[in-house]
Amino acid sequence: MRELHIRVLAGVFVVAGVLSWAGARLWNSIGTLPSVPLAAPIVLALIAVVLLSTALSLRARLKAQRERRPEAKGVDPLMAARAVVFGQASALVAALVSGMYGGTGVFLLESLDIPARRDQAIYAGFSVLAGMAVIAAALFLERVCRLPEDDDHDKGAASPA
């Protein structure tokens, strides 16, 4: 399984932010700007909590398994792979959504004197923060599920033969 790179996530975030900012400017010149839902940061924060709790649970189970504790539950490799795929997909979607809300939030900074726009900018800012939490939790989950052989293989590939 391929590792998710920060550069890819940052690229998705920046491209989505620029397109969203330009789209918000265009949409505002034509009519009213669509609102940033209050549920956006809440849903992203819930996804971050699920990813983090999954990572912490897997880390504890893997540690108990490595220490050969008698009460240790094994970790199904397929379940760990599914968790990593869920984390990677969540991170990519969070980078896209955070970029969109970030671009909209930057556009809304121009009109903070209007109370409705100020609230929308706050929701957009919290959405970006919650999206970053999703990305951090997903990368932590990916790190927890990395096999020791993966580390050896990466070190071997970096050294000249």
XYZ file of C-alpha atoms in Angstrom:
161
model
C 0.000 0.000 0.000
C 1.361 3.409 -0.929
C 1.936 6.038 1.721
C 0.001 9.301 1.552
C 2.319 12.289 1.098
C 1.867 15.713 2.656
C 2.741 17.346 -0.693
C -0.295 15.751 -2.340
C -2.585 16.901 0.462
C -1.114 20.413 0.410
C -1.517 20.563 -3.373
C -5.174 19.519 -3.165
C -5.739 22.075 -0.397
C -4.132 24.955 -2.328
C -5.809 24.183 -5.662
C -9.218 23.793 -4.014
C -8.679 27.009 -2.048
C -7.749 29.066 -5.094
C -10.637 27.688 -7.147
C -13.055 28.238 -4.272
C -11.876 31.805 -3.739
C -12.273 32.569 -7.453
C -15.654 30.834 -7.533
C -16.824 32.798 -4.482
C -15.832 36.085 -6.136
C -17.659 35.126 -9.322
C -20.731 33.842 -7.503
C -20.894 36.960 -5.329
C -20.796 39.218 -8.388
C -23.733 37.323 -9.913
C -25.876 36.941 -6.804
C -25.653 35.723 -3.268
C -22.874 33.511 -2.032
C -23.880 30.016 -0.800
C -23.507 29.688 2.932
C -20.993 27.610 4.868
C -23.035 25.105 6.879
C -22.630 24.993 10.633
C -22.467 21.196 10.392
C -19.264 21.251 8.296
C -16.766 21.679 11.164
C -18.805 19.353 13.377
C -18.800 16.508 10.844
C -15.094 16.955 10.134
C -14.325 16.961 13.865
C -16.332 13.747 14.322
C -14.380 12.075 11.507
C -11.130 13.186 13.176
C -12.281 11.678 16.484
C -13.174 8.370 14.793
C -9.795 8.222 13.046
C -7.901 9.095 16.207
C -9.770 6.562 18.342
C -9.170 3.881 15.699
C -5.465 4.712 15.631
C -5.157 4.661 19.419
C -7.038 1.373 19.650
C -4.902 -0.273 16.984
C -1.720 1.086 18.545
C -2.641 -0.368 21.954
C -3.558 -3.733 20.430
C -0.363 -3.884 18.382
C 1.738 -2.954 21.414
C 0.088 -5.674 23.496
C 0.654 -8.142 20.687
C 4.356 -7.192 20.384
C 4.814 -7.592 24.131
C 3.135 -11.014 23.890
C 0.629 -10.309 26.643
C -1.708 -13.261 27.251
C -4.864 -11.099 27.044
C -3.744 -9.410 23.796
C -6.209 -9.426 20.922
C -4.666 -9.867 17.523
C -5.071 -7.283 14.777
C -6.548 -8.606 11.559
C -4.297 -7.372 8.721
C -7.297 -6.825 6.445
C -8.989 -4.678 9.095
C -5.819 -2.622 9.533
C -5.568 -2.165 5.756
C -9.197 -1.031 5.613
C -8.551 1.446 8.414
C -5.580 2.880 6.513
C -7.617 3.181 3.310
C -10.394 4.915 5.256
C -7.824 7.273 6.744
C -6.246 8.064 3.381
C -9.622 8.700 1.756
C -10.666 10.876 4.690
C -7.444 12.870 4.474
C -7.878 13.520 0.749
C -11.503 14.573 1.157
C -10.616 16.727 4.176
C -7.861 18.460 2.184
C -10.342 19.183 -0.614
C -13.121 20.380 1.698
C -10.717 22.418 3.850
C -9.345 24.086 0.750
C -12.847 24.920 -0.446
C -13.884 26.387 2.900
C -10.515 28.100 3.254
C -10.906 29.835 -0.116
C -14.440 30.873 0.747
C -13.272 32.067 4.165
C -10.520 34.192 2.609
C -13.106 35.777 0.332
C -15.400 36.418 3.306
C -12.609 38.261 5.153
C -13.303 41.224 2.891
C -16.745 41.742 4.437
C -16.430 40.994 8.145
C -18.496 44.080 8.992
C -21.651 42.204 7.892
C -22.700 39.905 10.777
C -23.928 37.048 8.538
C -20.687 37.063 6.546
C -18.628 37.183 9.754
C -20.445 34.069 11.028
C -19.817 32.329 7.703
C -16.114 33.227 7.907
C -15.942 31.769 11.426
C -17.624 28.528 10.283
C -15.214 28.353 7.359
C -12.227 28.853 9.678
C -13.398 26.125 12.056
C -13.971 23.843 9.046
C -10.367 24.353 7.957
C -9.107 23.574 11.477
C -11.286 20.468 11.721
C -10.087 19.365 8.280
C -6.486 19.699 9.428
C -7.363 17.563 12.459
C -8.739 14.885 10.108
C -5.516 14.967 8.098
C -3.357 14.728 11.228
C -5.407 11.823 12.609
C -5.293 10.013 9.259
C -1.520 10.369 9.022
C -1.185 9.131 12.607
C -3.368 6.118 11.782
C -1.231 5.396 8.743
C 1.899 5.620 10.905
C 0.436 3.252 13.511
C -0.425 0.635 10.871
C 2.982 0.743 9.177
C 4.725 -2.612 9.236
C 8.294 -2.856 10.564
C 9.321 -4.343 7.201
C 8.095 -1.140 5.515
C 10.611 0.885 7.532
C 13.441 -1.492 6.602
C 12.409 -1.447 2.936
C 12.306 2.372 2.874
C 15.774 2.602 4.416
C 17.131 0.039 1.994
C 15.666 1.848 -1.011
C 17.227 5.150 0.052
C 20.761 3.786 0.318
C 22.822 3.269 -2.851
C 23.326 -0.334 -3.886
